[in-house]
Amino acid sequence: MLEQLIALAIFVAVFAIAAVRNVNIGIAMFPVACVVGLWIADIALEDVVAGFPLSILVLLVGVTYFFGIAHSNGTIDWLIEASLAKVGDRVALLPTAFFLLTALISAMGAPLGGLVMAPMGMSVAHKRGIDPMLMALAMGCGLSAGAFAPTSLFGIITWGTADSAGIELSPLLLFAVAVVTNVVLLAVAHLLFGRGRRSATTPEFAKAMVAGGEARRNALPTYGQSSLDLDTGRASDDERGPVGRPTGLQALTLGSMVVLVVLVVVLALRDANPDIGVIGFALGAALALIDPRAGKAAMSRIDWGSVLLVGGIITYVGVLTQMGVIDLLGEKAADIGAPVIAALMLCAAAGLISAFASTTGMLAALVPLALPLISEGGIPGWAMICAIGVCASIVDVSPFSTVGATYVATTVDEEQRPRMTTLLTRWGLSMVVVGPVALTLTLILPGMAFS
């Protein structure tokens, strides 16, 4: 047992040190996994390296490359402009519109890609007299909802880890839970911050968009877990002109996106477990052959940092599994006698740590460690995995995370930024309690009752 506890303690220590030092946790974790496997667990190096999740790598790279082409050839920009043109001057619909647009972009492989909407959203809120807190929460909830799509990072990691462990979890069910949860949170945000409107003012849009560009340029490069490249060239609210028809290439890209979504939904409904990464590679390769420049530019949209993050953590978890650490945790979970309390604490831990550290890292680390509760505690696997995933994500609007910090930085009125920091802190930390309690009551307990 001593060796198992030492390996687990090293795992926690490396995770904490890398998070504090803002170093990619996966890069730090991978060599340590090899050392622990060789010197403590007496596992051959080939067996340790074999734990690197190549299937998840294919998923992440294939999907993000395909949607990277959609970004590079202007298809995503056209979708955004066309959608906002439909909304027009209907101010009451703007937060919901930005929720949907951010969810759409977040669903395209890399959740943090949804941050490209932050400067425009906060500028529009300032001009239209919308409370910046409402707009920030609308975009934050949209980012969280879209992140669990079968085509996005959180959904891929959560479903992929559950599937490799033999847990039956439909990727569409996971996505539906995330969407419903965040729609409810959006409704709460409307109740709290949407009743009164500030007097509409015309902002200094040049200043606003400069602030937004700086936030997008600086937030992710200094965020050690992601290598995503976000463009900064989108027009402000005042600069948008009439939206024309999409070009032929953009129309073809839109058609390819529809094909991807239809294939994923149809195959998932037929329990065929579609390999979304392979489909993404195929569609991306076809578009790259038609437009090589967009194909080359899309390489910068592949979030290699997240790929390495997930790979390193799951490799170490594989070492822990071979050492019997997961089985040991299962025995301890059974000794608790109240698996629901253990599940509640695990969800709370996921939310609390994720509010300050990498949500992606939390998912890669905690989903495998939750397996003992599922096998020994009688908790339905789908409910436990969905609860952990959503609890780790809904706290991301905390200003201590990249998402929340970006929304504070892109708030146009500098006098509003201290208020935004305070309110986002309260919201994010309240989700550490509200999320686990709500999801335990609505998912875990009903799941146990009807399983």
Short mmCIF file of C-alpha atoms in Angstrom, two decimals:
data_model
loop_
_atom_site.label_atom_id
_atom_site.label_comp_id
_atom_site.label_asym_id
_atom_site.label_seq_id
_atom_site.Cartn_x
_atom_site.Cartn_y
_atom_site.Cartn_z
CA MET A 1 0.00 0.00 0.00
CA LEU A 2 2.91 2.35 0.68
CA GLU A 3 3.99 2.35 -2.96
CA GLN A 4 0.43 3.07 -4.07
CA LEU A 5 0.11 6.00 -1.69
CA ILE A 6 3.48 7.40 -2.78
CA ALA A 7 2.47 7.23 -6.45
CA LEU A 8 -0.86 8.94 -5.70
CA ALA A 9 0.86 11.65 -3.63
CA ILE A 10 3.33 12.30 -6.47
CA PHE A 11 0.40 12.62 -8.89
CA VAL A 12 -1.28 15.24 -6.71
CA ALA A 13 1.99 17.10 -6.11
CA VAL A 14 2.93 17.30 -9.80
CA PHE A 15 -0.59 18.44 -10.70
CA ALA A 16 -0.51 21.17 -8.05
CA ILE A 17 3.03 22.40 -8.79
CA ALA A 18 2.46 22.54 -12.55
CA ALA A 19 -0.85 24.38 -12.07
CA VAL A 20 0.72 26.94 -9.71
CA ARG A 21 3.71 27.45 -12.00
CA ASN A 22 1.38 27.67 -15.04
CA VAL A 23 3.19 24.87 -16.84
CA ASN A 24 1.34 22.39 -19.02
CA ILE A 25 0.34 19.70 -16.53
CA GLY A 26 0.51 16.92 -19.11
CA ILE A 27 4.08 17.76 -20.12
CA ALA A 28 5.13 17.72 -16.47
CA MET A 29 3.15 14.56 -15.77
CA PHE A 30 4.39 12.35 -18.64
CA PRO A 31 8.09 11.97 -17.63
CA VAL A 32 7.09 11.58 -13.99
CA ALA A 33 4.70 8.79 -15.02
CA CYS A 34 7.63 7.04 -16.71
CA VAL A 35 9.85 7.43 -13.62
CA VAL A 36 7.12 6.19 -11.25
CA GLY A 37 6.32 3.30 -13.56
CA LEU A 38 9.97 2.21 -13.87
CA TRP A 39 11.29 2.79 -10.36
CA ILE A 40 8.29 2.39 -8.08
CA ALA A 41 5.80 0.18 -9.94
CA ASP A 42 8.40 -1.90 -11.84
CA ILE A 43 6.47 -1.46 -15.10
CA ALA A 44 8.29 -1.65 -18.43
CA LEU A 45 8.71 1.69 -20.19
CA GLU A 46 6.90 0.35 -23.25
CA ASP A 47 3.88 -0.45 -21.09
CA VAL A 48 3.89 3.03 -19.54
CA VAL A 49 4.10 4.77 -22.93
CA ALA A 50 1.36 2.47 -24.27
CA GLY A 51 -1.00 4.21 -21.84
CA PHE A 52 -0.83 7.42 -23.90
CA PRO A 53 -4.37 7.84 -25.30
CA LEU A 54 -3.82 7.81 -29.05
CA SER A 55 -7.55 7.50 -29.73
CA ILE A 56 -8.27 10.74 -27.87
CA LEU A 57 -5.36 12.40 -29.68
CA VAL A 58 -6.89 11.46 -33.04
CA LEU A 59 -10.25 12.83 -31.90
CA LEU A 60 -8.87 16.15 -30.71
CA VAL A 61 -6.56 16.77 -33.65
CA GLY A 62 -9.01 15.65 -36.34
CA VAL A 63 -11.89 17.74 -35.01
CA THR A 64 -9.91 20.88 -34.24
CA TYR A 65 -8.17 20.76 -37.63
CA PHE A 66 -11.47 20.52 -39.49
CA PHE A 67 -13.01 23.42 -37.60
CA GLY A 68 -9.72 25.29 -37.89
CA ILE A 69 -10.26 25.34 -41.66
CA ALA A 70 -13.76 26.72 -41.07
CA HIS A 71 -12.18 29.55 -39.06
CA SER A 72 -9.41 30.16 -41.59
CA ASN A 73 -11.66 30.46 -44.65
CA GLY A 74 -14.05 32.87 -42.93
CA THR A 75 -17.00 30.50 -42.53
CA ILE A 76 -17.24 31.03 -38.77
CA ASP A 77 -17.06 34.81 -39.14
CA TRP A 78 -19.84 34.67 -41.74
CA LEU A 79 -22.02 32.59 -39.39
CA ILE A 80 -21.51 35.09 -36.57
CA GLU A 81 -22.23 38.13 -38.72
CA ALA A 82 -25.31 36.54 -40.30
CA SER A 83 -26.67 35.50 -36.90
CA LEU A 84 -26.22 38.93 -35.35
CA ALA A 85 -27.80 40.54 -38.41
CA LYS A 86 -30.91 38.43 -37.79
CA VAL A 87 -31.10 39.70 -34.20
CA GLY A 88 -30.73 43.33 -35.25
CA ASP A 89 -31.69 45.90 -32.62
CA ARG A 90 -33.72 43.53 -30.45
CA VAL A 91 -31.69 44.18 -27.32
CA ALA A 92 -33.50 41.60 -25.17
CA LEU A 93 -32.34 38.83 -27.52
CA LEU A 94 -28.67 39.82 -27.62
CA PRO A 95 -27.48 37.88 -24.52
CA THR A 96 -29.23 34.74 -25.80
CA ALA A 97 -27.74 35.30 -29.25
CA PHE A 98 -24.23 35.51 -27.79
CA PHE A 99 -24.96 32.42 -25.67
CA LEU A 100 -25.81 30.46 -28.82
CA LEU A 101 -22.91 31.82 -30.88
CA THR A 102 -20.37 31.14 -28.13
CA ALA A 103 -21.79 27.62 -27.69
CA LEU A 104 -21.48 27.05 -31.44
CA ILE A 105 -17.82 28.09 -31.53
CA SER A 106 -17.03 26.22 -28.31
CA ALA A 107 -18.50 23.07 -29.85
CA MET A 108 -15.96 23.28 -32.68
CA GLY A 109 -13.14 21.36 -31.04
CA ALA A 110 -11.57 23.86 -28.62
CA PRO A 111 -13.84 25.37 -25.92
CA LEU A 112 -11.50 28.31 -25.33
CA GLY A 113 -12.07 29.25 -28.95
CA GLY A 114 -15.38 30.67 -27.74
CA LEU A 115 -13.42 33.51 -26.17
CA VAL A 116 -13.20 35.18 -29.58
CA MET A 117 -16.74 36.39 -28.89
CA ALA A 118 -15.74 38.19 -25.69
CA PRO A 119 -14.59 41.58 -27.09
CA MET A 120 -17.58 41.90 -29.41
CA GLY A 121 -20.06 40.73 -26.77
CA MET A 122 -18.83 43.11 -24.09
CA SER A 123 -18.70 46.01 -26.58
CA VAL A 124 -22.27 45.32 -27.71
CA ALA A 125 -23.38 45.15 -24.07
CA HIS A 126 -21.83 48.54 -23.37
CA LYS A 127 -23.44 50.17 -26.39
CA ARG A 128 -26.90 48.64 -25.89
CA GLY A 129 -27.08 49.30 -22.16
CA ILE A 130 -26.93 45.59 -21.19
CA ASP A 131 -25.41 44.74 -17.82
CA PRO A 132 -21.90 43.44 -18.62
CA MET A 133 -22.37 40.75 -15.97
CA LEU A 134 -25.35 39.35 -17.90
CA MET A 135 -23.40 39.31 -21.15
CA ALA A 136 -20.37 37.68 -19.52
CA LEU A 137 -22.52 34.96 -17.94
CA ALA A 138 -24.39 34.41 -21.21
CA MET A 139 -21.14 33.81 -23.08
CA GLY A 140 -19.66 31.80 -20.21
CA CYS A 141 -22.68 29.50 -20.07
CA GLY A 142 -22.58 29.14 -23.85
CA LEU A 143 -18.92 28.20 -23.74
CA SER A 144 -19.59 25.58 -21.05
CA ALA A 145 -22.57 24.12 -22.93
CA GLY A 146 -20.80 23.84 -26.27
CA ALA A 147 -17.66 22.39 -24.69
CA PHE A 148 -19.47 19.09 -24.02
CA ALA A 149 -20.59 18.57 -27.60
CA PRO A 150 -19.34 15.28 -29.08
CA THR A 151 -17.10 17.40 -31.31
CA SER A 152 -15.46 19.45 -28.53
CA LEU A 153 -12.66 18.94 -26.02
CA PHE A 154 -14.62 18.41 -22.80
CA GLY A 155 -17.08 16.08 -24.48
CA ILE A 156 -14.29 14.09 -26.14
CA ILE A 157 -12.31 13.69 -22.91
CA THR A 158 -15.29 12.89 -20.70
CA TRP A 159 -16.96 10.45 -23.09
CA GLY A 160 -13.64 8.96 -24.26
CA THR A 161 -12.48 8.23 -20.72
CA ALA A 162 -15.83 6.73 -19.75
CA ASP A 163 -15.93 4.62 -22.90
CA SER A 164 -12.41 3.26 -22.35
CA ALA A 165 -13.45 2.26 -18.82
CA GLY A 166 -16.48 0.38 -20.14
CA ILE A 167 -19.05 2.86 -18.82
CA GLU A 168 -22.12 3.25 -20.99
CA LEU A 169 -22.51 6.95 -21.67
CA SER A 170 -24.07 8.43 -24.76
CA PRO A 171 -22.15 11.50 -25.96
CA LEU A 172 -25.49 13.07 -26.83
CA LEU A 173 -26.76 12.53 -23.26
CA LEU A 174 -23.63 14.20 -21.86
CA PHE A 175 -24.15 17.13 -24.22
CA ALA A 176 -27.83 17.38 -23.31
CA VAL A 177 -27.07 17.51 -19.57
CA ALA A 178 -24.54 20.29 -20.13
CA VAL A 179 -26.91 22.28 -22.34
CA VAL A 180 -29.88 22.00 -19.95
CA THR A 181 -27.74 22.96 -16.95
CA ASN A 182 -26.32 26.02 -18.67
CA VAL A 183 -29.69 27.12 -20.05
CA VAL A 184 -31.01 27.08 -16.48
CA LEU A 185 -28.01 29.14 -15.36
CA LEU A 186 -28.62 31.58 -18.22
CA ALA A 187 -32.22 31.99 -17.05
CA VAL A 188 -30.97 32.69 -13.51
CA ALA A 189 -28.53 35.26 -14.89
CA HIS A 190 -31.39 36.99 -16.70
CA LEU A 191 -33.39 37.13 -13.46
CA LEU A 192 -30.47 38.56 -11.50
CA PHE A 193 -28.96 40.99 -14.00
CA GLY A 194 -31.45 41.46 -16.81
CA ARG A 195 -34.29 43.33 -15.12
CA GLY A 196 -32.95 46.85 -15.44
CA ARG A 197 -31.01 48.41 -18.28
CA ARG A 198 -28.26 50.92 -17.92
CA SER A 199 -28.51 54.03 -20.02
CA ALA A 200 -27.17 53.12 -23.41
CA THR A 201 -23.95 54.89 -24.32
CA THR A 202 -21.80 54.88 -27.38
CA PRO A 203 -18.45 53.43 -26.34
CA GLU A 204 -15.03 54.23 -27.66
CA PHE A 205 -15.05 51.13 -29.82
CA ALA A 206 -11.44 51.45 -30.86
CA LYS A 207 -10.48 51.40 -27.21
CA ALA A 208 -12.87 48.57 -26.48
CA MET A 209 -11.57 46.37 -29.27
CA VAL A 210 -7.95 47.11 -28.40
CA ALA A 211 -8.66 45.93 -24.87
CA GLY A 212 -10.35 42.86 -26.26
CA GLY A 213 -7.51 42.09 -28.62
CA GLU A 214 -4.99 42.34 -25.81
CA ALA A 215 -7.10 40.03 -23.68
CA ARG A 216 -7.28 37.44 -26.42
CA ARG A 217 -3.60 37.74 -27.31
CA ASN A 218 -2.39 37.56 -23.72
CA ALA A 219 -4.84 35.26 -21.95
CA LEU A 220 -4.20 32.01 -23.79
CA PRO A 221 -0.45 32.29 -24.43
CA THR A 222 0.10 32.84 -20.70
CA TYR A 223 -2.29 30.00 -19.90
CA GLY A 224 0.08 27.05 -19.73
CA GLN A 225 -2.46 24.37 -20.60
CA SER A 226 -3.47 25.66 -24.06
CA SER A 227 -1.63 26.53 -27.26
CA LEU A 228 -4.72 27.71 -29.14
CA ASP A 229 -4.17 30.66 -31.49
CA LEU A 230 -7.06 33.11 -31.55
CA ASP A 231 -7.36 35.69 -34.32
CA THR A 232 -8.05 39.30 -33.35
CA GLY A 233 -9.39 40.72 -36.55
CA ARG A 234 -13.17 40.57 -36.08
CA ALA A 235 -15.01 43.81 -36.66
CA SER A 236 -16.71 45.72 -33.86
CA ASP A 237 -20.42 46.34 -33.66
CA ASP A 238 -20.15 49.70 -35.40
CA GLU A 239 -17.97 48.36 -38.20
CA ARG A 240 -20.25 45.54 -39.33
CA GLY A 241 -21.83 46.13 -42.71
CA PRO A 242 -24.48 44.20 -44.62
CA VAL A 243 -23.95 40.45 -44.61
CA GLY A 244 -23.65 38.98 -48.08
CA ARG A 245 -23.93 35.44 -49.29
CA PRO A 246 -21.22 32.96 -48.32
CA THR A 247 -18.56 32.25 -50.90
CA GLY A 248 -18.53 28.91 -52.67
CA LEU A 249 -15.83 27.59 -50.35
CA GLN A 250 -17.72 28.79 -47.28
CA ALA A 251 -20.90 27.14 -48.53
CA LEU A 252 -18.96 23.91 -49.03
CA THR A 253 -17.55 24.23 -45.50
CA LEU A 254 -21.03 24.78 -44.09
CA GLY A 255 -22.19 21.67 -45.92
CA SER A 256 -19.27 19.69 -44.47
CA MET A 257 -20.18 20.88 -40.96
CA VAL A 258 -23.75 19.68 -41.49
CA VAL A 259 -22.44 16.32 -42.73
CA LEU A 260 -20.27 15.96 -39.62
CA VAL A 261 -23.12 16.77 -37.24
CA VAL A 262 -25.58 14.48 -39.03
CA LEU A 263 -23.12 11.58 -39.07
CA VAL A 264 -22.34 11.98 -35.38
CA VAL A 265 -25.99 12.20 -34.34
CA VAL A 266 -27.22 9.36 -36.56
CA LEU A 267 -24.40 6.98 -35.66
CA ALA A 268 -24.67 7.81 -31.95
CA LEU A 269 -28.42 7.16 -31.97
CA ARG A 270 -27.70 3.78 -33.58
CA ASP A 271 -25.06 2.99 -30.89
CA ALA A 272 -22.38 2.86 -33.57
CA ASN A 273 -19.78 4.89 -31.60
CA PRO A 274 -18.68 7.12 -34.50
CA ASP A 275 -14.97 7.97 -34.70
CA ILE A 276 -15.40 11.73 -34.92
CA GLY A 277 -11.67 12.30 -35.26
CA VAL A 278 -11.40 10.19 -38.41
CA ILE A 279 -14.46 11.95 -39.90
CA GLY A 280 -12.91 15.31 -39.04
CA PHE A 281 -9.62 14.33 -40.69
CA ALA A 282 -11.43 13.19 -43.83
CA LEU A 283 -13.52 16.35 -44.18
CA GLY A 284 -10.56 18.55 -43.28
CA ALA A 285 -8.33 16.84 -45.84
CA ALA A 286 -10.95 17.33 -48.56
CA LEU A 287 -11.28 21.06 -47.77
CA ALA A 288 -7.49 21.47 -47.53
CA LEU A 289 -7.06 20.00 -51.02
CA ILE A 290 -9.53 22.58 -52.33
CA ASP A 291 -8.00 25.49 -50.41
CA PRO A 292 -4.39 24.68 -49.36
CA ARG A 293 -3.90 28.13 -47.75
CA ALA A 294 -6.80 27.58 -45.34
CA GLY A 295 -5.52 24.07 -44.66
CA LYS A 296 -2.11 25.41 -43.70
CA ALA A 297 -3.55 28.22 -41.57
CA ALA A 298 -5.76 25.70 -39.76
CA MET A 299 -2.66 24.06 -38.24
CA SER A 300 -2.45 26.94 -35.73
CA ARG A 301 -6.00 26.14 -34.61
CA ILE A 302 -5.02 22.67 -33.38
CA ASP A 303 -4.75 22.95 -29.61
CA TRP A 304 -1.63 20.86 -29.11
CA GLY A 305 -1.35 22.09 -25.53
CA SER A 306 -4.63 20.41 -24.64
CA VAL A 307 -3.60 17.24 -26.48
CA LEU A 308 -0.39 17.03 -24.41
CA LEU A 309 -2.27 17.95 -21.24
CA VAL A 310 -4.74 15.09 -21.63
CA GLY A 311 -2.12 12.64 -22.84
CA GLY A 312 0.24 13.17 -19.91
CA ILE A 313 -2.43 12.95 -17.24
CA ILE A 314 -4.10 9.85 -18.67
CA THR A 315 -0.69 8.16 -19.04
CA TYR A 316 -0.04 8.68 -15.33
CA VAL A 317 -3.54 7.49 -14.45
CA GLY A 318 -2.75 4.34 -16.44
CA VAL A 319 0.28 3.76 -14.22
CA LEU A 320 -1.88 4.25 -11.12
CA THR A 321 -4.37 1.73 -12.51
CA GLN A 322 -1.69 -0.89 -13.10
CA MET A 323 -0.39 -0.34 -9.57
CA GLY A 324 -3.85 -0.99 -8.13
CA VAL A 325 -4.39 2.55 -6.85
CA ILE A 326 -7.83 2.76 -8.46
CA ASP A 327 -8.85 -0.52 -6.82
CA LEU A 328 -7.57 0.80 -3.48
CA LEU A 329 -9.70 3.91 -3.85
CA GLY A 330 -12.66 1.66 -4.63
CA GLU A 331 -12.19 -0.22 -1.38
CA LYS A 332 -11.99 3.05 0.55
CA ALA A 333 -15.10 4.33 -1.20
CA ALA A 334 -16.98 1.20 -0.17
CA ASP A 335 -15.87 1.74 3.44
CA ILE A 336 -17.46 5.20 3.51
CA GLY A 337 -20.90 3.62 3.55
CA ALA A 338 -22.51 6.66 1.95
CA PRO A 339 -21.45 6.77 -1.71
CA VAL A 340 -23.73 9.73 -2.41
CA ILE A 341 -21.76 11.85 0.06
CA ALA A 342 -18.52 10.73 -1.57
CA ALA A 343 -19.92 11.60 -4.99
CA LEU A 344 -21.03 15.02 -3.74
CA MET A 345 -17.56 15.72 -2.33
CA LEU A 346 -15.89 14.59 -5.56
CA CYS A 347 -18.08 16.94 -7.62
CA ALA A 348 -17.35 19.80 -5.21
CA ALA A 349 -13.62 19.10 -5.44
CA ALA A 350 -13.84 19.13 -9.24
CA GLY A 351 -15.56 22.51 -9.17
CA LEU A 352 -13.29 24.09 -6.55
CA ILE A 353 -10.03 23.05 -8.18
CA SER A 354 -11.29 23.85 -11.67
CA ALA A 355 -12.14 27.40 -10.58
CA PHE A 356 -8.41 28.03 -10.14
CA ALA A 357 -6.77 25.43 -12.39
CA SER A 358 -7.30 23.67 -15.72
CA THR A 359 -10.79 22.30 -16.32
CA THR A 360 -9.38 20.00 -18.98
CA GLY A 361 -6.84 18.66 -16.50
CA MET A 362 -9.54 18.16 -13.90
CA LEU A 363 -11.64 16.10 -16.28
CA ALA A 364 -8.70 13.96 -17.36
CA ALA A 365 -7.72 13.33 -13.73
CA LEU A 366 -11.01 12.99 -11.85
CA VAL A 367 -13.10 11.00 -14.33
CA PRO A 368 -10.84 7.93 -14.02
CA LEU A 369 -10.60 8.37 -10.24
CA ALA A 370 -14.40 8.34 -10.01
CA LEU A 371 -14.60 4.81 -11.41
CA PRO A 372 -14.36 3.15 -7.96
CA LEU A 373 -17.48 5.00 -6.79
CA ILE A 374 -19.28 3.67 -9.83
CA SER A 375 -18.17 0.07 -9.43
CA GLU A 376 -18.26 -0.17 -5.62
CA GLY A 377 -20.78 2.47 -4.58
CA GLY A 378 -23.66 1.57 -6.86
CA ILE A 379 -23.77 5.00 -8.49
CA PRO A 380 -24.82 4.96 -12.18
CA GLY A 381 -21.77 5.62 -14.29
CA TRP A 382 -23.47 8.01 -16.71
CA ALA A 383 -24.81 10.15 -13.87
CA MET A 384 -21.50 10.34 -12.01
CA ILE A 385 -19.48 11.20 -15.11
CA CYS A 386 -21.97 13.84 -16.30
CA ALA A 387 -22.07 15.43 -12.84
CA ILE A 388 -18.28 15.66 -12.54
CA GLY A 389 -17.91 17.10 -16.02
CA VAL A 390 -20.54 19.79 -15.65
CA CYS A 391 -19.44 20.73 -12.10
CA ALA A 392 -15.87 21.23 -13.33
CA SER A 393 -17.05 23.46 -16.18
CA ILE A 394 -19.70 25.80 -14.76
CA VAL A 395 -17.18 27.46 -12.43
CA ASP A 396 -15.01 28.65 -15.33
CA VAL A 397 -16.42 32.20 -15.25
CA SER A 398 -14.43 32.73 -12.06
CA PRO A 399 -11.99 35.64 -12.67
CA PHE A 400 -9.21 33.33 -11.46
CA SER A 401 -9.61 31.26 -14.62
CA THR A 402 -8.79 32.22 -18.21
CA VAL A 403 -12.46 32.53 -19.18
CA GLY A 404 -13.47 34.83 -16.34
CA ALA A 405 -10.30 36.90 -16.58
CA THR A 406 -10.99 37.49 -20.28
CA TYR A 407 -14.51 38.74 -19.57
CA VAL A 408 -13.18 41.15 -16.95
CA ALA A 409 -10.43 42.39 -19.29
CA THR A 410 -12.87 42.99 -22.16
CA THR A 411 -15.36 44.96 -20.06
CA VAL A 412 -15.40 48.34 -21.82
CA ASP A 413 -16.11 50.57 -18.83
CA GLU A 414 -13.02 50.33 -16.63
CA GLU A 415 -15.06 51.46 -13.62
CA GLN A 416 -17.18 48.32 -14.02
CA ARG A 417 -14.21 45.94 -13.87
CA PRO A 418 -13.92 45.79 -10.04
CA ARG A 419 -17.65 45.06 -9.88
CA MET A 420 -17.26 42.37 -12.55
CA THR A 421 -14.40 40.77 -10.63
CA THR A 422 -16.43 40.69 -7.43
CA LEU A 423 -19.61 39.34 -9.02
CA LEU A 424 -17.84 36.73 -11.15
CA THR A 425 -15.97 35.55 -8.04
CA ARG A 426 -19.23 35.17 -6.15
CA TRP A 427 -20.90 33.41 -9.07
CA GLY A 428 -17.98 31.05 -9.71
CA LEU A 429 -17.53 30.06 -6.07
CA SER A 430 -21.27 29.67 -5.55
CA MET A 431 -21.26 27.16 -8.40
CA VAL A 432 -18.82 25.05 -6.37
CA VAL A 433 -21.71 24.39 -3.98
CA VAL A 434 -24.79 24.84 -6.16
CA GLY A 435 -23.56 22.64 -9.01
CA PRO A 436 -22.75 19.48 -7.00
CA VAL A 437 -25.94 19.74 -4.90
CA ALA A 438 -28.20 20.35 -7.89
CA LEU A 439 -26.68 17.61 -10.04
CA THR A 440 -26.65 15.12 -7.18
CA LEU A 441 -30.36 15.76 -6.63
CA THR A 442 -31.31 15.71 -10.31
CA LEU A 443 -28.92 13.10 -11.75
CA ILE A 444 -27.22 10.87 -9.20
CA LEU A 445 -30.07 10.18 -6.77
CA PRO A 446 -32.71 9.57 -9.48
CA GLY A 447 -30.18 7.44 -11.35
CA MET A 448 -29.61 5.29 -8.25
CA ALA A 449 -33.34 5.01 -7.63
CA PHE A 450 -34.16 3.77 -11.13
CA SER A 451 -31.04 1.72 -11.86
#
